[in-house]
Amino acid sequence: CRMNKSELDNIVAEHGKWLRNEGGSRANLSYANLYDANLRGADLRGANLAYTNLSGTNLSGADLRGADLRGANLREANLAYTNLSGTNLSGADLTGADLCGANLREANLTGVSLCGAYGGNSRMQCLQIDPYKIIVLDNEIVWGGCTKKTVQEWLDYDGDGLDESDKKYLETITKPFIKMCIGAA
């Protein structure tokens, strides 16, 4: 059952009071159905949105720093210019999400589905070629599968400890994609 607008507005207002130390309470919207809601510009820092249905939701310009979005459904969500730094997005589905200008610095992206997500900016670029996903954040940090390294660490990595097929993937897919993202030759 989808949460009604007045109930959602009340929870966001109480969360704002909590953030300002004026009483209120931390937003707990875990497992809520917020399909197609308008949370544009909302301040939901530290909110619990684990396993919430946020598909089609407008979160553009929202502040979700440090929020718990584990397992959240963010399919087709508008996350343009949303601050997701330090957010736990493990297991979230961002298929088709608009991440243009989104800040994902220090976000936990373990197991995130980004197929069809788009950004069109320097903050995040992503490539999914089975069996691995490569995500480049801010031209500084790269997630290759479930391994996080700096760009330079990836470019310097010789594949020690990898089997031959993974070494080939590293040299023919991962490194060229990273170079493309950072504009290196």
mmCIF file with all atom_site columns, C-alpha atoms in Angstrom:
data_model
loop_
_atom_site.group_PDB
_atom_site.id
_atom_site.type_symbol
_atom_site.label_atom_id
_atom_site.label_alt_id
_atom_site.label_comp_id
_atom_site.label_asym_id
_atom_site.label_entity_id
_atom_site.label_seq_id
_atom_site.pdbx_PDB_ins_code
_atom_site.Cartn_x
_atom_site.Cartn_y
_atom_site.Cartn_z
_atom_site.occupancy
_atom_site.B_iso_or_equiv
_atom_site.pdbx_formal_charge
_atom_site.auth_seq_id
_atom_site.auth_comp_id
_atom_site.auth_asym_id
_atom_site.auth_atom_id
_atom_site.pdbx_PDB_model_num
ATOM 1   C CA . CYS A 1 1   ? 0.000  0.000   0.000   1.00 0.00 ? 1   CYS A CA 1
ATOM 2   C CA . ARG A 1 2   ? 1.449  3.326   -1.059  1.00 0.00 ? 2   ARG A CA 1
ATOM 3   C CA . MET A 1 3   ? 2.023  5.880   1.711   1.00 0.00 ? 3   MET A CA 1
ATOM 4   C CA . ASN A 1 4   ? -0.149 8.970   1.352   1.00 0.00 ? 4   ASN A CA 1
ATOM 5   C CA . LYS A 1 5   ? 1.379  12.403  0.824   1.00 0.00 ? 5   LYS A CA 1
ATOM 6   C CA . SER A 1 6   ? 0.328  13.941  4.150   1.00 0.00 ? 6   SER A CA 1
ATOM 7   C CA . GLU A 1 7   ? 1.759  11.012  6.135   1.00 0.00 ? 7   GLU A CA 1
ATOM 8   C CA . LEU A 1 8   ? 5.038  11.250  4.195   1.00 0.00 ? 8   LEU A CA 1
ATOM 9   C CA . ASP A 1 9   ? 5.180  15.043  4.613   1.00 0.00 ? 9   ASP A CA 1
ATOM 10  C CA . ASN A 1 10  ? 4.694  14.617  8.372   1.00 0.00 ? 10  ASN A CA 1
ATOM 11  C CA . ILE A 1 11  ? 7.529  12.061  8.635   1.00 0.00 ? 11  ILE A CA 1
ATOM 12  C CA . VAL A 1 12  ? 9.872  14.343  6.650   1.00 0.00 ? 12  VAL A CA 1
ATOM 13  C CA . ALA A 1 13  ? 8.928  17.328  8.860   1.00 0.00 ? 13  ALA A CA 1
ATOM 14  C CA . GLU A 1 14  ? 9.559  15.321  12.059  1.00 0.00 ? 14  GLU A CA 1
ATOM 15  C CA . HIS A 1 15  ? 12.886 14.185  10.619  1.00 0.00 ? 15  HIS A CA 1
ATOM 16  C CA . GLY A 1 16  ? 13.801 17.835  9.977   1.00 0.00 ? 16  GLY A CA 1
ATOM 17  C CA . LYS A 1 17  ? 13.098 18.657  13.627  1.00 0.00 ? 17  LYS A CA 1
ATOM 18  C CA . TRP A 1 18  ? 15.229 15.683  14.657  1.00 0.00 ? 18  TRP A CA 1
ATOM 19  C CA . LEU A 1 19  ? 18.106 16.928  12.482  1.00 0.00 ? 19  LEU A CA 1
ATOM 20  C CA . ARG A 1 20  ? 17.868 20.390  14.068  1.00 0.00 ? 20  ARG A CA 1
ATOM 21  C CA . ASN A 1 21  ? 17.730 18.932  17.614  1.00 0.00 ? 21  ASN A CA 1
ATOM 22  C CA . GLU A 1 22  ? 14.217 20.345  18.067  1.00 0.00 ? 22  GLU A CA 1
ATOM 23  C CA . GLY A 1 23  ? 12.599 17.078  19.098  1.00 0.00 ? 23  GLY A CA 1
ATOM 24  C CA . GLY A 1 24  ? 10.968 15.197  16.292  1.00 0.00 ? 24  GLY A CA 1
ATOM 25  C CA . SER A 1 25  ? 12.147 11.747  15.328  1.00 0.00 ? 25  SER A CA 1
ATOM 26  C CA . ARG A 1 26  ? 14.477 10.132  12.842  1.00 0.00 ? 26  ARG A CA 1
ATOM 27  C CA . ALA A 1 27  ? 12.629 9.069   9.686   1.00 0.00 ? 27  ALA A CA 1
ATOM 28  C CA . ASN A 1 28  ? 12.085 5.316   9.556   1.00 0.00 ? 28  ASN A CA 1
ATOM 29  C CA . LEU A 1 29  ? 10.646 4.555   6.153   1.00 0.00 ? 29  LEU A CA 1
ATOM 30  C CA . SER A 1 30  ? 12.058 1.059   5.806   1.00 0.00 ? 30  SER A CA 1
ATOM 31  C CA . TYR A 1 31  ? 9.865  -1.191  3.674   1.00 0.00 ? 31  TYR A CA 1
ATOM 32  C CA . ALA A 1 32  ? 7.553  1.735   2.844   1.00 0.00 ? 32  ALA A CA 1
ATOM 33  C CA . ASN A 1 33  ? 6.008  2.066   -0.594  1.00 0.00 ? 33  ASN A CA 1
ATOM 34  C CA . LEU A 1 34  ? 6.938  5.534   -1.836  1.00 0.00 ? 34  LEU A CA 1
ATOM 35  C CA . TYR A 1 35  ? 6.472  4.755   -5.501  1.00 0.00 ? 35  TYR A CA 1
ATOM 36  C CA . ASP A 1 36  ? 6.435  7.920   -7.615  1.00 0.00 ? 36  ASP A CA 1
ATOM 37  C CA . ALA A 1 37  ? 6.610  10.218  -4.559  1.00 0.00 ? 37  ALA A CA 1
ATOM 38  C CA . ASN A 1 38  ? 7.971  13.764  -4.780  1.00 0.00 ? 38  ASN A CA 1
ATOM 39  C CA . LEU A 1 39  ? 10.856 14.174  -2.324  1.00 0.00 ? 39  LEU A CA 1
ATOM 40  C CA . ARG A 1 40  ? 12.646 16.810  -4.375  1.00 0.00 ? 40  ARG A CA 1
ATOM 41  C CA . GLY A 1 41  ? 15.136 18.682  -2.193  1.00 0.00 ? 41  GLY A CA 1
ATOM 42  C CA . ALA A 1 42  ? 14.157 16.737  0.949   1.00 0.00 ? 42  ALA A CA 1
ATOM 43  C CA . ASP A 1 43  ? 16.665 16.622  3.809   1.00 0.00 ? 43  ASP A CA 1
ATOM 44  C CA . LEU A 1 44  ? 16.753 12.959  4.765   1.00 0.00 ? 44  LEU A CA 1
ATOM 45  C CA . ARG A 1 45  ? 20.278 12.772  6.139   1.00 0.00 ? 45  ARG A CA 1
ATOM 46  C CA . GLY A 1 46  ? 20.654 9.623   8.216   1.00 0.00 ? 46  GLY A CA 1
ATOM 47  C CA . ALA A 1 47  ? 17.124 8.396   7.447   1.00 0.00 ? 47  ALA A CA 1
ATOM 48  C CA . ASN A 1 48  ? 16.268 4.700   7.405   1.00 0.00 ? 48  ASN A CA 1
ATOM 49  C CA . LEU A 1 49  ? 15.051 3.887   3.887   1.00 0.00 ? 49  LEU A CA 1
ATOM 50  C CA . ALA A 1 50  ? 16.180 0.249   3.835   1.00 0.00 ? 50  ALA A CA 1
ATOM 51  C CA . TYR A 1 51  ? 14.150 -1.918  1.447   1.00 0.00 ? 51  TYR A CA 1
ATOM 52  C CA . THR A 1 52  ? 11.895 1.021   0.574   1.00 0.00 ? 52  THR A CA 1
ATOM 53  C CA . ASN A 1 53  ? 10.166 1.167   -2.801  1.00 0.00 ? 53  ASN A CA 1
ATOM 54  C CA . LEU A 1 54  ? 11.374 4.465   -4.234  1.00 0.00 ? 54  LEU A CA 1
ATOM 55  C CA . SER A 1 55  ? 10.881 3.538   -7.881  1.00 0.00 ? 55  SER A CA 1
ATOM 56  C CA . GLY A 1 56  ? 9.947  6.525   -9.998  1.00 0.00 ? 56  GLY A CA 1
ATOM 57  C CA . THR A 1 57  ? 10.452 8.835   -7.028  1.00 0.00 ? 57  THR A CA 1
ATOM 58  C CA . ASN A 1 58  ? 11.763 12.365  -7.541  1.00 0.00 ? 58  ASN A CA 1
ATOM 59  C CA . LEU A 1 59  ? 14.695 12.751  -5.146  1.00 0.00 ? 59  LEU A CA 1
ATOM 60  C CA . SER A 1 60  ? 16.490 15.390  -7.223  1.00 0.00 ? 60  SER A CA 1
ATOM 61  C CA . GLY A 1 61  ? 18.551 17.708  -5.050  1.00 0.00 ? 61  GLY A CA 1
ATOM 62  C CA . ALA A 1 62  ? 17.731 15.718  -1.909  1.00 0.00 ? 62  ALA A CA 1
ATOM 63  C CA . ASP A 1 63  ? 20.286 15.319  0.875   1.00 0.00 ? 63  ASP A CA 1
ATOM 64  C CA . LEU A 1 64  ? 20.595 11.638  1.753   1.00 0.00 ? 64  LEU A CA 1
ATOM 65  C CA . ARG A 1 65  ? 24.049 11.734  3.320   1.00 0.00 ? 65  ARG A CA 1
ATOM 66  C CA . GLY A 1 66  ? 24.546 8.765   5.613   1.00 0.00 ? 66  GLY A CA 1
ATOM 67  C CA . ALA A 1 67  ? 21.079 7.357   4.910   1.00 0.00 ? 67  ALA A CA 1
ATOM 68  C CA . ASP A 1 68  ? 20.409 3.620   4.931   1.00 0.00 ? 68  ASP A CA 1
ATOM 69  C CA . LEU A 1 69  ? 19.147 2.625   1.480   1.00 0.00 ? 69  LEU A CA 1
ATOM 70  C CA . ARG A 1 70  ? 20.094 -1.062  1.703   1.00 0.00 ? 70  ARG A CA 1
ATOM 71  C CA . GLY A 1 71  ? 18.050 -3.101  -0.738  1.00 0.00 ? 71  GLY A CA 1
ATOM 72  C CA . ALA A 1 72  ? 15.979 -0.074  -1.792  1.00 0.00 ? 72  ALA A CA 1
ATOM 73  C CA . ASN A 1 73  ? 14.159 -0.093  -5.119  1.00 0.00 ? 73  ASN A CA 1
ATOM 74  C CA . LEU A 1 74  ? 15.322 3.064   -6.887  1.00 0.00 ? 74  LEU A CA 1
ATOM 75  C CA . ARG A 1 75  ? 14.427 1.953   -10.406 1.00 0.00 ? 75  ARG A CA 1
ATOM 76  C CA . GLU A 1 76  ? 13.826 4.940   -12.685 1.00 0.00 ? 76  GLU A CA 1
ATOM 77  C CA . ALA A 1 77  ? 14.237 7.299   -9.699  1.00 0.00 ? 77  ALA A CA 1
ATOM 78  C CA . ASN A 1 78  ? 15.370 10.873  -10.296 1.00 0.00 ? 78  ASN A CA 1
ATOM 79  C CA . LEU A 1 79  ? 18.536 11.218  -8.216  1.00 0.00 ? 79  LEU A CA 1
ATOM 80  C CA . ALA A 1 80  ? 19.947 14.149  -10.182 1.00 0.00 ? 80  ALA A CA 1
ATOM 81  C CA . TYR A 1 81  ? 22.169 16.296  -7.954  1.00 0.00 ? 81  TYR A CA 1
ATOM 82  C CA . THR A 1 82  ? 21.261 14.199  -4.924  1.00 0.00 ? 82  THR A CA 1
ATOM 83  C CA . ASN A 1 83  ? 23.858 13.982  -2.166  1.00 0.00 ? 83  ASN A CA 1
ATOM 84  C CA . LEU A 1 84  ? 24.341 10.261  -1.517  1.00 0.00 ? 84  LEU A CA 1
ATOM 85  C CA . SER A 1 85  ? 27.770 10.539  0.094   1.00 0.00 ? 85  SER A CA 1
ATOM 86  C CA . GLY A 1 86  ? 28.310 7.987   2.833   1.00 0.00 ? 86  GLY A CA 1
ATOM 87  C CA . THR A 1 87  ? 25.009 6.323   1.987   1.00 0.00 ? 87  THR A CA 1
ATOM 88  C CA . ASN A 1 88  ? 24.576 2.571   2.346   1.00 0.00 ? 88  ASN A CA 1
ATOM 89  C CA . LEU A 1 89  ? 23.234 1.489   -1.040  1.00 0.00 ? 89  LEU A CA 1
ATOM 90  C CA . SER A 1 90  ? 24.280 -2.160  -0.759  1.00 0.00 ? 90  SER A CA 1
ATOM 91  C CA . GLY A 1 91  ? 21.927 -4.368  -2.723  1.00 0.00 ? 91  GLY A CA 1
ATOM 92  C CA . ALA A 1 92  ? 19.900 -1.409  -4.025  1.00 0.00 ? 92  ALA A CA 1
ATOM 93  C CA . ASP A 1 93  ? 18.409 -1.419  -7.522  1.00 0.00 ? 93  ASP A CA 1
ATOM 94  C CA . LEU A 1 94  ? 19.232 1.774   -9.427  1.00 0.00 ? 94  LEU A CA 1
ATOM 95  C CA . THR A 1 95  ? 18.281 0.403   -12.840 1.00 0.00 ? 95  THR A CA 1
ATOM 96  C CA . GLY A 1 96  ? 17.455 3.316   -15.113 1.00 0.00 ? 96  GLY A CA 1
ATOM 97  C CA . ALA A 1 97  ? 18.018 5.903   -12.372 1.00 0.00 ? 97  ALA A CA 1
ATOM 98  C CA . ASP A 1 98  ? 19.101 9.438   -13.260 1.00 0.00 ? 98  ASP A CA 1
ATOM 99  C CA . LEU A 1 99  ? 22.353 10.012  -11.366 1.00 0.00 ? 99  LEU A CA 1
ATOM 100 C CA . CYS A 1 100 ? 23.388 13.165  -13.227 1.00 0.00 ? 100 CYS A CA 1
ATOM 101 C CA . GLY A 1 101 ? 25.418 15.262  -10.799 1.00 0.00 ? 101 GLY A CA 1
ATOM 102 C CA . ALA A 1 102 ? 24.784 12.870  -7.898  1.00 0.00 ? 102 ALA A CA 1
ATOM 103 C CA . ASN A 1 103 ? 27.447 12.705  -5.188  1.00 0.00 ? 103 ASN A CA 1
ATOM 104 C CA . LEU A 1 104 ? 28.280 9.055   -4.443  1.00 0.00 ? 104 LEU A CA 1
ATOM 105 C CA . ARG A 1 105 ? 31.540 9.674   -2.593  1.00 0.00 ? 105 ARG A CA 1
ATOM 106 C CA . GLU A 1 106 ? 32.106 7.030   0.114   1.00 0.00 ? 106 GLU A CA 1
ATOM 107 C CA . ALA A 1 107 ? 28.761 5.373   -0.687  1.00 0.00 ? 107 ALA A CA 1
ATOM 108 C CA . ASN A 1 108 ? 28.554 1.617   -0.173  1.00 0.00 ? 108 ASN A CA 1
ATOM 109 C CA . LEU A 1 109 ? 27.778 0.265   -3.642  1.00 0.00 ? 109 LEU A CA 1
ATOM 110 C CA . THR A 1 110 ? 28.231 -3.432  -2.886  1.00 0.00 ? 110 THR A CA 1
ATOM 111 C CA . GLY A 1 111 ? 25.808 -5.472  -4.955  1.00 0.00 ? 111 GLY A CA 1
ATOM 112 C CA . VAL A 1 112 ? 24.140 -2.413  -6.504  1.00 0.00 ? 112 VAL A CA 1
ATOM 113 C CA . SER A 1 113 ? 22.364 -2.882  -9.841  1.00 0.00 ? 113 SER A CA 1
ATOM 114 C CA . LEU A 1 114 ? 23.146 0.084   -12.089 1.00 0.00 ? 114 LEU A CA 1
ATOM 115 C CA . CYS A 1 115 ? 22.041 -1.308  -15.458 1.00 0.00 ? 115 CYS A CA 1
ATOM 116 C CA . GLY A 1 116 ? 20.755 1.561   -17.546 1.00 0.00 ? 116 GLY A CA 1
ATOM 117 C CA . ALA A 1 117 ? 21.544 4.143   -14.882 1.00 0.00 ? 117 ALA A CA 1
ATOM 118 C CA . TYR A 1 118 ? 22.937 7.290   -16.383 1.00 0.00 ? 118 TYR A CA 1
ATOM 119 C CA . GLY A 1 119 ? 24.949 10.197  -15.163 1.00 0.00 ? 119 GLY A CA 1
ATOM 120 C CA . GLY A 1 120 ? 26.517 12.047  -18.064 1.00 0.00 ? 120 GLY A CA 1
ATOM 121 C CA . ASN A 1 121 ? 28.960 13.768  -15.762 1.00 0.00 ? 121 ASN A CA 1
ATOM 122 C CA . SER A 1 122 ? 32.385 13.333  -14.236 1.00 0.00 ? 122 SER A CA 1
ATOM 123 C CA . ARG A 1 123 ? 31.115 12.056  -10.882 1.00 0.00 ? 123 ARG A CA 1
ATOM 124 C CA . MET A 1 124 ? 30.128 8.544   -11.928 1.00 0.00 ? 124 MET A CA 1
ATOM 125 C CA . GLN A 1 125 ? 30.574 6.379   -14.947 1.00 0.00 ? 125 GLN A CA 1
ATOM 126 C CA . CYS A 1 126 ? 29.647 2.720   -15.047 1.00 0.00 ? 126 CYS A CA 1
ATOM 127 C CA . LEU A 1 127 ? 30.051 -0.274  -17.284 1.00 0.00 ? 127 LEU A CA 1
ATOM 128 C CA . GLN A 1 128 ? 28.459 -3.695  -16.820 1.00 0.00 ? 128 GLN A CA 1
ATOM 129 C CA . ILE A 1 129 ? 30.038 -6.467  -18.838 1.00 0.00 ? 129 ILE A CA 1
ATOM 130 C CA . ASP A 1 130 ? 29.397 -9.886  -17.382 1.00 0.00 ? 130 ASP A CA 1
ATOM 131 C CA . PRO A 1 131 ? 30.602 -11.051 -15.018 1.00 0.00 ? 131 PRO A CA 1
ATOM 132 C CA . TYR A 1 132 ? 31.805 -7.737  -13.514 1.00 0.00 ? 132 TYR A CA 1
ATOM 133 C CA . LYS A 1 133 ? 30.603 -4.196  -13.030 1.00 0.00 ? 133 LYS A CA 1
ATOM 134 C CA . ILE A 1 134 ? 33.099 -1.323  -13.178 1.00 0.00 ? 134 ILE A CA 1
ATOM 135 C CA . ILE A 1 135 ? 32.180 1.961   -11.531 1.00 0.00 ? 135 ILE A CA 1
ATOM 136 C CA . VAL A 1 136 ? 34.410 5.042   -11.679 1.00 0.00 ? 136 VAL A CA 1
ATOM 137 C CA . LEU A 1 137 ? 33.617 7.731   -9.105  1.00 0.00 ? 137 LEU A CA 1
ATOM 138 C CA . ASP A 1 138 ? 34.955 11.258  -9.422  1.00 0.00 ? 138 ASP A CA 1
ATOM 139 C CA . ASN A 1 139 ? 37.779 9.988   -11.654 1.00 0.00 ? 139 ASN A CA 1
ATOM 140 C CA . GLU A 1 140 ? 39.455 8.904   -8.401  1.00 0.00 ? 140 GLU A CA 1
ATOM 141 C CA . ILE A 1 141 ? 37.903 5.709   -7.041  1.00 0.00 ? 141 ILE A CA 1
ATOM 142 C CA . VAL A 1 142 ? 37.071 2.591   -9.034  1.00 0.00 ? 142 VAL A CA 1
ATOM 143 C CA . TRP A 1 143 ? 34.946 -0.357  -8.018  1.00 0.00 ? 143 TRP A CA 1
ATOM 144 C CA . GLY A 1 144 ? 35.783 -3.397  -10.137 1.00 0.00 ? 144 GLY A CA 1
ATOM 145 C CA . GLY A 1 145 ? 33.374 -6.155  -9.152  1.00 0.00 ? 145 GLY A CA 1
ATOM 146 C CA . CYS A 1 146 ? 33.537 -5.930  -5.361  1.00 0.00 ? 146 CYS A CA 1
ATOM 147 C CA . THR A 1 147 ? 37.111 -4.562  -5.204  1.00 0.00 ? 147 THR A CA 1
ATOM 148 C CA . LYS A 1 148 ? 37.656 -0.873  -4.477  1.00 0.00 ? 148 LYS A CA 1
ATOM 149 C CA . LYS A 1 149 ? 40.944 0.809   -5.441  1.00 0.00 ? 149 LYS A CA 1
ATOM 150 C CA . THR A 1 150 ? 42.136 4.203   -6.569  1.00 0.00 ? 150 THR A CA 1
ATOM 151 C CA . VAL A 1 151 ? 42.418 4.808   -10.296 1.00 0.00 ? 151 VAL A CA 1
ATOM 152 C CA . GLN A 1 152 ? 46.198 4.614   -10.070 1.00 0.00 ? 152 GLN A CA 1
ATOM 153 C CA . GLU A 1 153 ? 46.121 1.363   -8.093  1.00 0.00 ? 153 GLU A CA 1
ATOM 154 C CA . TRP A 1 154 ? 43.946 -0.214  -10.809 1.00 0.00 ? 154 TRP A CA 1
ATOM 155 C CA . LEU A 1 155 ? 46.168 1.076   -13.608 1.00 0.00 ? 155 LEU A CA 1
ATOM 156 C CA . ASP A 1 156 ? 49.287 -0.221  -11.829 1.00 0.00 ? 156 ASP A CA 1
ATOM 157 C CA . TYR A 1 157 ? 47.717 -3.590  -10.951 1.00 0.00 ? 157 TYR A CA 1
ATOM 158 C CA . ASP A 1 158 ? 49.306 -6.449  -12.910 1.00 0.00 ? 158 ASP A CA 1
ATOM 159 C CA . GLY A 1 159 ? 46.611 -8.988  -12.106 1.00 0.00 ? 159 GLY A CA 1
ATOM 160 C CA . ASP A 1 160 ? 48.740 -10.914 -9.626  1.00 0.00 ? 160 ASP A CA 1
ATOM 161 C CA . GLY A 1 161 ? 46.609 -13.703 -8.160  1.00 0.00 ? 161 GLY A CA 1
ATOM 162 C CA . LEU A 1 162 ? 43.991 -13.610 -10.917 1.00 0.00 ? 162 LEU A CA 1
ATOM 163 C CA . ASP A 1 163 ? 43.263 -16.478 -13.265 1.00 0.00 ? 163 ASP A CA 1
ATOM 164 C CA . GLU A 1 164 ? 43.965 -15.983 -16.975 1.00 0.00 ? 164 GLU A CA 1
ATOM 165 C CA . SER A 1 165 ? 40.402 -15.006 -17.944 1.00 0.00 ? 165 SER A CA 1
ATOM 166 C CA . ASP A 1 166 ? 40.251 -12.368 -15.195 1.00 0.00 ? 166 ASP A CA 1
ATOM 167 C CA . LYS A 1 167 ? 43.685 -11.036 -16.218 1.00 0.00 ? 167 LYS A CA 1
ATOM 168 C CA . LYS A 1 168 ? 42.434 -10.718 -19.785 1.00 0.00 ? 168 LYS A CA 1
ATOM 169 C CA . TYR A 1 169 ? 39.302 -8.879  -18.546 1.00 0.00 ? 169 TYR A CA 1
ATOM 170 C CA . LEU A 1 170 ? 41.542 -6.544  -16.509 1.00 0.00 ? 170 LEU A CA 1
ATOM 171 C CA . GLU A 1 171 ? 43.703 -5.677  -19.520 1.00 0.00 ? 171 GLU A CA 1
ATOM 172 C CA . THR A 1 172 ? 41.033 -5.574  -22.243 1.00 0.00 ? 172 THR A CA 1
ATOM 173 C CA . ILE A 1 173 ? 38.022 -4.160  -20.371 1.00 0.00 ? 173 ILE A CA 1
ATOM 174 C CA . THR A 1 174 ? 38.779 -2.705  -16.933 1.00 0.00 ? 174 THR A CA 1
ATOM 175 C CA . LYS A 1 175 ? 41.924 -0.674  -17.642 1.00 0.00 ? 175 LYS A CA 1
ATOM 176 C CA . PRO A 1 176 ? 40.740 0.706   -21.003 1.00 0.00 ? 176 PRO A CA 1
ATOM 177 C CA . PHE A 1 177 ? 37.406 1.735   -19.459 1.00 0.00 ? 177 PHE A CA 1
ATOM 178 C CA . ILE A 1 178 ? 39.167 3.498   -16.573 1.00 0.00 ? 178 ILE A CA 1
ATOM 179 C CA . LYS A 1 179 ? 41.471 5.301   -19.015 1.00 0.00 ? 179 LYS A CA 1
ATOM 180 C CA . MET A 1 180 ? 38.473 6.354   -21.102 1.00 0.00 ? 180 MET A CA 1
ATOM 181 C CA . CYS A 1 181 ? 36.697 7.721   -18.013 1.00 0.00 ? 181 CYS A CA 1
ATOM 182 C CA . ILE A 1 182 ? 39.644 9.771   -16.808 1.00 0.00 ? 182 ILE A CA 1
ATOM 183 C CA . GLY A 1 183 ? 40.578 10.931  -20.310 1.00 0.00 ? 183 GLY A CA 1
ATOM 184 C CA . ALA A 1 184 ? 43.960 9.164   -20.333 1.00 0.00 ? 184 ALA A CA 1
ATOM 185 C CA . ALA A 1 185 ? 45.485 7.882   -23.537 1.00 0.00 ? 185 ALA A CA 1
#
